Every structure is written in structure tokens, then in C-alpha cells.
């Protein structure tokens, strides 16, 4: 009986063996788990490095160019930035002037997707536009006037208006008839001015010192020229009397 009391039961041995096996497996599993996690981390680590590759591939598509000589606006663009990057002649102002119809009234407001023309084409179009405007102004400036007293007065008045010189048609006409009878080649060789070597000449009988002092740029520097004579005389009268309208006799 005493031997039976101290004999280990088969069940107990089996239970303890299983416990030791479980412990070994648990420890073993834990030991394996660590390198598995570490291995997983080591394999995942390079993943963030792939991001720059994606960004680098996307970058060229950020500013698509429709065709040579143009630029397509993308988010964050400014006219100054585009003009600087594309070396636009005349800077952002020239870029805006060329594309004002596309951009609108506010040069600070450009919209992604807008296609802007760059310097080479802009300069050509700008020059063409300026040439058109110059031609229009030239057409107005070279308006034909009849080569007679009426035409001379009207042309002179057009120039006077540009330079802010006062004078009405009737007053100019009245003084011309009194001074020269409408003859642009009239010359006074007998009065005191003639005796002093500066005879009165032309439609409004202007002496050379007065003509030189009050000559208006853009008209011929010639006392006998009817339009130049009228304009210079009216310029003098405006300075001396306020206007040719206030002249009713020798002046």
C-alpha cells in the first residue's frame, strides 16, 4: 500500500507533460512571433520611399502645354510667375495685355485651364494692334481740307483745339480779312516793323520774332504757310489778349 501511495499516477504525468509542452510551445511561439513581426516591419519599411516616385511622375502633368507658344494655367499660377518662368518679353504686363480678352479685367484672377499666348506671338499681335491704331489716328490727322481760306481756318482750328488755343471761326475769318484780305502771301513793307527789318507777313500779318516765339510744333516753320500763320497768330493773341476773339484791330 505504501508503494501505491507514492506512485505517480499516469494521468498526473501526462498532465504535467502536456503543461511543459504547452509552455515550451508558448515560449517558442513567442520567440517566433518577434522575428515575424520584425520581418514584417522590415519588408514594409521601404513603402514610404515609393511616395516621391509617385509625385515625381505626377509633376510633369501639372502644367500641360497645349502647343508651342502657349501656356496652360494650373492652380497656384500667377501672371508674374508665368512671365518669369517663360521669360516673357515685357513681363507680366505684356502677358496680360496680350491675353486680356481671355483673362478679363482682373490680371490677378487667372483660372486653371486657361490657355495663354506667350511673348513671341504676343509681341506680333501687339505690334499689329498698335499699327492699326496708328493708322486710324493717321487717317484722322490727315483729314483733307480744301486749299482755300475756309480750309485753312478749319485745319488751323483743329490744331488749335489739340493744343488748347482758343479762337472761333468767325473771329479768325474777320481778322484775316482785315489784315490780308485772305492772301497768304501778303507782306507789309512800309510800316515800322518793315523799317526795322521784320515785315508783317501772311494771313494774319505776323512778324518773324512773334512767329518764332509762338510757332506751334507740327505746323511748318514758315510765316507764309497759311495754317502755320493762323495757329501762331492765334497762339500769340491768346497769350496777349486772352483769345483772337478779343482782337478787333491792329494787334
Short mmCIF file of C-alpha atoms in Angstrom, two decimals:
data_model
loop_
_atom_site.label_atom_id
_atom_site.label_comp_id
_atom_site.label_asym_id
_atom_site.label_seq_id
_atom_site.Cartn_x
_atom_site.Cartn_y
_atom_site.Cartn_z
CA UNK A 1 0.00 0.00 0.00
CA UNK A 2 2.86 2.33 0.82
CA UNK A 3 4.25 1.92 -2.71
CA UNK A 4 0.88 2.64 -4.16
CA UNK A 5 0.66 5.84 -2.07
CA UNK A 6 3.91 7.25 -3.56
CA UNK A 7 3.46 6.10 -7.14
CA UNK A 8 2.78 8.92 -9.59
CA UNK A 9 -0.34 8.41 -11.49
CA UNK A 10 -0.15 8.15 -15.21
CA UNK A 11 -2.75 10.84 -15.55
CA UNK A 12 -0.70 13.31 -13.50
CA UNK A 13 2.42 12.63 -15.54
CA UNK A 14 0.52 13.10 -18.71
CA UNK A 15 -0.97 16.37 -17.45
CA UNK A 16 2.41 17.70 -16.40
CA UNK A 17 3.97 16.64 -19.69
CA UNK A 18 1.27 18.45 -21.58
CA UNK A 19 1.78 21.54 -19.41
CA UNK A 20 5.51 21.54 -20.10
CA UNK A 21 4.83 21.03 -23.79
CA UNK A 22 2.31 23.88 -23.82
CA UNK A 23 4.78 26.13 -22.02
CA UNK A 24 7.51 25.22 -24.50
CA UNK A 25 5.22 25.87 -27.39
CA UNK A 26 4.07 29.13 -25.87
CA UNK A 27 7.61 30.30 -25.33
CA UNK A 28 8.57 29.01 -28.74
CA UNK A 29 5.65 30.77 -30.32
CA UNK A 30 6.55 33.99 -28.56
CA UNK A 31 10.08 33.59 -29.75
CA UNK A 32 8.90 33.10 -33.28
CA UNK A 33 6.38 35.92 -33.08
CA UNK A 34 9.01 38.54 -32.50
CA UNK A 35 11.02 37.83 -35.62
CA UNK A 36 7.82 37.51 -37.62
CA UNK A 37 6.73 40.99 -36.59
CA UNK A 38 10.21 42.31 -37.19
CA UNK A 39 10.33 40.66 -40.57
CA UNK A 40 7.01 42.19 -41.47
CA UNK A 41 8.24 45.63 -40.41
CA UNK A 42 11.46 45.26 -42.37
CA UNK A 43 9.52 44.45 -45.50
CA UNK A 44 7.06 47.36 -45.04
CA UNK A 45 9.71 49.99 -44.30
CA UNK A 46 10.57 50.79 -47.94
CA UNK A 47 6.90 51.63 -48.70
CA UNK A 48 7.13 55.40 -47.81
CA UNK A 49 10.08 55.77 -50.19
CA UNK A 50 7.74 54.91 -53.06
CA UNK A 51 5.76 58.15 -52.50
CA UNK A 52 8.32 60.52 -54.09
CA UNK A 53 8.28 58.32 -57.17
CA UNK A 54 4.53 58.86 -57.50
CA UNK A 55 4.89 62.64 -57.00
CA UNK A 56 7.72 62.84 -59.49
CA UNK A 57 5.63 61.06 -62.10
CA UNK A 58 2.64 63.33 -61.48
CA UNK A 59 4.65 66.58 -61.58
CA UNK A 60 5.05 66.90 -65.36
CA UNK A 61 1.29 66.64 -65.82
CA UNK A 62 0.76 69.64 -63.52
CA UNK A 63 1.41 72.18 -66.27
CA UNK A 64 0.19 70.74 -69.56
CA UNK A 65 1.17 72.75 -72.60
CA UNK A 66 -1.37 72.77 -75.38
CA UNK A 67 1.03 73.75 -78.15
CA UNK A 68 4.18 75.71 -78.84
CA UNK A 69 3.94 79.38 -77.92
CA UNK A 70 1.17 78.88 -75.37
CA UNK A 71 0.91 78.13 -71.67
CA UNK A 72 -1.96 76.39 -69.86
CA UNK A 73 -2.70 77.85 -66.42
CA UNK A 74 -2.60 75.49 -63.42
CA UNK A 75 -3.62 76.04 -59.81
CA UNK A 76 -1.30 78.41 -57.99
CA UNK A 77 -0.09 80.20 -61.13
CA UNK A 78 0.29 83.98 -61.34
CA UNK A 79 0.98 86.11 -64.39
CA UNK A 80 4.23 87.29 -62.80
CA UNK A 81 5.32 83.72 -62.15
CA UNK A 82 4.45 82.58 -65.67
CA UNK A 83 6.17 85.60 -67.26
CA UNK A 84 9.30 84.99 -65.20
CA UNK A 85 9.43 81.24 -65.83
CA UNK A 86 8.73 81.57 -69.56
CA UNK A 87 10.97 84.66 -69.97
CA UNK A 88 8.13 86.71 -71.48
CA UNK A 89 9.37 89.90 -73.10
CA UNK A 90 7.75 92.86 -71.37
CA UNK A 91 6.99 90.89 -68.19
CA UNK A 92 3.57 90.12 -66.76
CA UNK A 93 2.14 93.39 -68.07
CA UNK A 94 2.83 92.35 -71.67
CA UNK A 95 1.48 88.87 -70.94
CA UNK A 96 -1.73 90.37 -69.54
CA UNK A 97 -2.13 92.84 -72.40
CA UNK A 98 -1.82 90.02 -74.90
CA UNK A 99 -4.32 87.78 -73.08
CA UNK A 100 -6.68 90.40 -71.65
CA UNK A 101 -9.58 89.03 -73.66
CA UNK A 102 -9.03 85.58 -72.13
CA UNK A 103 -8.22 86.72 -68.57
CA UNK A 104 -10.73 89.54 -68.20
CA UNK A 105 -10.47 92.83 -66.31
CA UNK A 106 -8.56 91.49 -63.28
CA UNK A 107 -4.95 90.43 -64.00
CA UNK A 108 -4.76 88.86 -60.53
CA UNK A 109 -7.52 86.39 -61.38
CA UNK A 110 -6.42 83.62 -63.72
CA UNK A 111 -8.20 80.28 -63.85
CA UNK A 112 -6.67 76.80 -64.22
CA UNK A 113 -7.18 75.56 -67.76
CA UNK A 114 -6.91 78.97 -69.42
CA UNK A 115 -4.57 78.89 -72.41
CA UNK A 116 -2.32 81.96 -72.60
CA UNK A 117 -0.30 83.14 -75.56
CA UNK A 118 3.37 83.77 -74.76
CA UNK A 119 5.78 86.54 -75.76
CA UNK A 120 6.65 85.73 -79.37
CA UNK A 121 3.06 85.70 -80.56
CA UNK A 122 2.05 88.45 -78.13
CA UNK A 123 4.61 90.89 -79.48
CA UNK A 124 3.50 90.23 -83.05
CA UNK A 125 -0.17 90.74 -82.24
CA UNK A 126 0.56 93.76 -80.03
CA UNK A 127 2.59 95.36 -82.81
CA UNK A 128 -0.18 94.69 -85.30
CA UNK A 129 -2.77 96.23 -82.97
CA UNK A 130 -0.60 99.28 -82.40
CA UNK A 131 -0.07 99.62 -86.14
CA UNK A 132 -3.83 99.53 -86.69
CA UNK A 133 -4.39 102.21 -84.05
CA UNK A 134 -1.61 104.35 -85.53
CA UNK A 135 -3.19 104.04 -88.96
CA UNK A 136 -6.55 105.10 -87.54
CA UNK A 137 -5.01 108.14 -85.86
CA UNK A 138 -3.13 108.98 -89.03
CA UNK A 139 -6.37 108.83 -91.00
CA UNK A 140 -7.92 111.34 -88.61
CA UNK A 141 -4.83 113.57 -88.58
CA UNK A 142 -4.54 113.63 -92.35
CA UNK A 143 -8.15 114.62 -92.89
CA UNK A 144 -8.33 116.52 -96.14
CA UNK A 145 -9.16 120.23 -96.04
CA UNK A 146 -9.78 122.37 -99.11
CA UNK A 147 -6.85 124.54 -100.14
CA UNK A 148 -8.67 127.81 -99.60
CA UNK A 149 -9.39 130.26 -96.79
CA UNK A 150 -12.19 128.13 -95.34
CA UNK A 151 -10.00 125.01 -95.37
CA UNK A 152 -7.02 126.84 -93.84
CA UNK A 153 -9.11 128.19 -90.98
CA UNK A 154 -10.73 124.83 -90.26
CA UNK A 155 -7.43 122.97 -90.31
CA UNK A 156 -5.86 125.61 -88.06
CA UNK A 157 -8.77 125.32 -85.62
CA UNK A 158 -8.31 121.55 -85.47
CA UNK A 159 -4.66 122.03 -84.47
CA UNK A 160 -5.59 124.81 -82.04
CA UNK A 161 -8.09 122.52 -80.35
CA UNK A 162 -5.40 119.89 -79.85
CA UNK A 163 -3.11 122.46 -78.20
CA UNK A 164 -5.80 124.24 -76.19
CA UNK A 165 -5.58 127.51 -78.13
CA UNK A 166 -8.90 129.41 -78.12
CA UNK A 167 -10.46 131.08 -81.13
CA UNK A 168 -13.70 130.95 -83.12
CA UNK A 169 -14.05 130.59 -86.87
CA UNK A 170 -15.78 133.98 -87.22
CA UNK A 171 -13.10 135.86 -85.25
CA UNK A 172 -10.25 134.29 -87.22
CA UNK A 173 -12.03 134.97 -90.51
CA UNK A 174 -12.79 138.58 -89.54
CA UNK A 175 -9.20 139.38 -88.56
CA UNK A 176 -7.76 137.71 -91.68
CA UNK A 177 -9.93 139.84 -93.96
CA UNK A 178 -8.81 142.98 -92.16
CA UNK A 179 -5.10 142.09 -92.09
CA UNK A 180 -4.50 140.47 -95.51
CA UNK A 181 -7.80 140.18 -97.37
CA UNK A 182 -7.23 136.42 -97.31
CA UNK A 183 -3.91 136.48 -99.20
CA UNK A 184 -1.34 134.12 -97.57
CA UNK A 185 1.49 135.87 -99.45
CA UNK A 186 0.60 139.34 -98.21
CA UNK A 187 3.55 141.34 -96.85
CA UNK A 188 3.73 144.81 -95.31
CA UNK A 189 6.88 146.58 -96.48
CA UNK A 190 6.13 150.08 -95.24
CA UNK A 191 5.23 150.13 -91.52
CA UNK A 192 7.59 150.41 -88.55
CA UNK A 193 8.10 146.66 -88.42
CA UNK A 194 9.26 146.66 -92.04
CA UNK A 195 11.56 149.58 -91.33
CA UNK A 196 13.08 147.52 -88.51
CA UNK A 197 13.68 144.63 -90.89
CA UNK A 198 10.84 142.39 -89.71
CA UNK A 199 7.89 142.98 -92.02
CA UNK A 200 4.44 141.58 -91.21
CA UNK A 201 3.74 138.52 -93.34
CA UNK A 202 0.87 136.17 -94.16
CA UNK A 203 -2.85 135.89 -93.47
CA UNK A 204 -2.69 137.44 -90.02
CA UNK A 205 0.37 139.62 -90.70
CA UNK A 206 2.77 138.13 -88.16
CA UNK A 207 6.34 139.40 -87.80
CA UNK A 208 9.15 136.83 -87.64
CA UNK A 209 10.06 137.25 -83.92
CA UNK A 210 6.42 136.73 -82.96
CA UNK A 211 6.02 133.79 -85.33
CA UNK A 212 9.17 132.12 -83.98
CA UNK A 213 8.07 132.64 -80.37
CA UNK A 214 4.51 131.35 -80.84
CA UNK A 215 5.00 128.77 -83.59
CA UNK A 216 3.19 125.52 -82.76
CA UNK A 217 5.03 122.26 -83.28
CA UNK A 218 3.55 120.12 -86.02
CA UNK A 219 2.97 123.02 -88.37
CA UNK A 220 5.52 124.21 -90.97
CA UNK A 221 8.03 126.73 -89.64
CA UNK A 222 7.09 129.15 -92.39
CA UNK A 223 5.35 132.51 -92.00
CA UNK A 224 3.84 132.17 -95.46
CA UNK A 225 2.20 128.83 -94.67
CA UNK A 226 -1.47 129.78 -94.13
CA UNK A 227 -2.21 127.21 -91.42
CA UNK A 228 1.03 127.79 -89.50
CA UNK A 229 0.45 131.56 -89.72
CA UNK A 230 -3.08 131.33 -88.32
CA UNK A 231 -2.11 129.00 -85.47
CA UNK A 232 0.91 131.08 -84.41
CA UNK A 233 -1.09 134.33 -84.56
CA UNK A 234 -3.95 132.85 -82.51
CA UNK A 235 -1.44 131.47 -80.01
CA UNK A 236 0.05 134.95 -79.64
CA UNK A 237 -3.40 136.57 -79.35
CA UNK A 238 -4.41 134.06 -76.65
CA UNK A 239 -1.29 134.94 -74.66
CA UNK A 240 -1.66 138.70 -75.14
CA UNK A 241 -5.43 139.25 -75.25
CA UNK A 242 -6.96 136.01 -73.98
CA UNK A 243 -8.18 134.98 -77.44
CA UNK A 244 -8.24 136.07 -81.07
CA UNK A 245 -11.93 136.65 -80.34
CA UNK A 246 -10.89 139.78 -78.41
CA UNK A 247 -8.90 141.28 -81.29
CA UNK A 248 -10.72 143.91 -83.38
CA UNK A 249 -7.85 145.94 -84.80
CA UNK A 250 -4.08 146.01 -85.17
CA UNK A 251 -2.52 143.76 -82.58
#
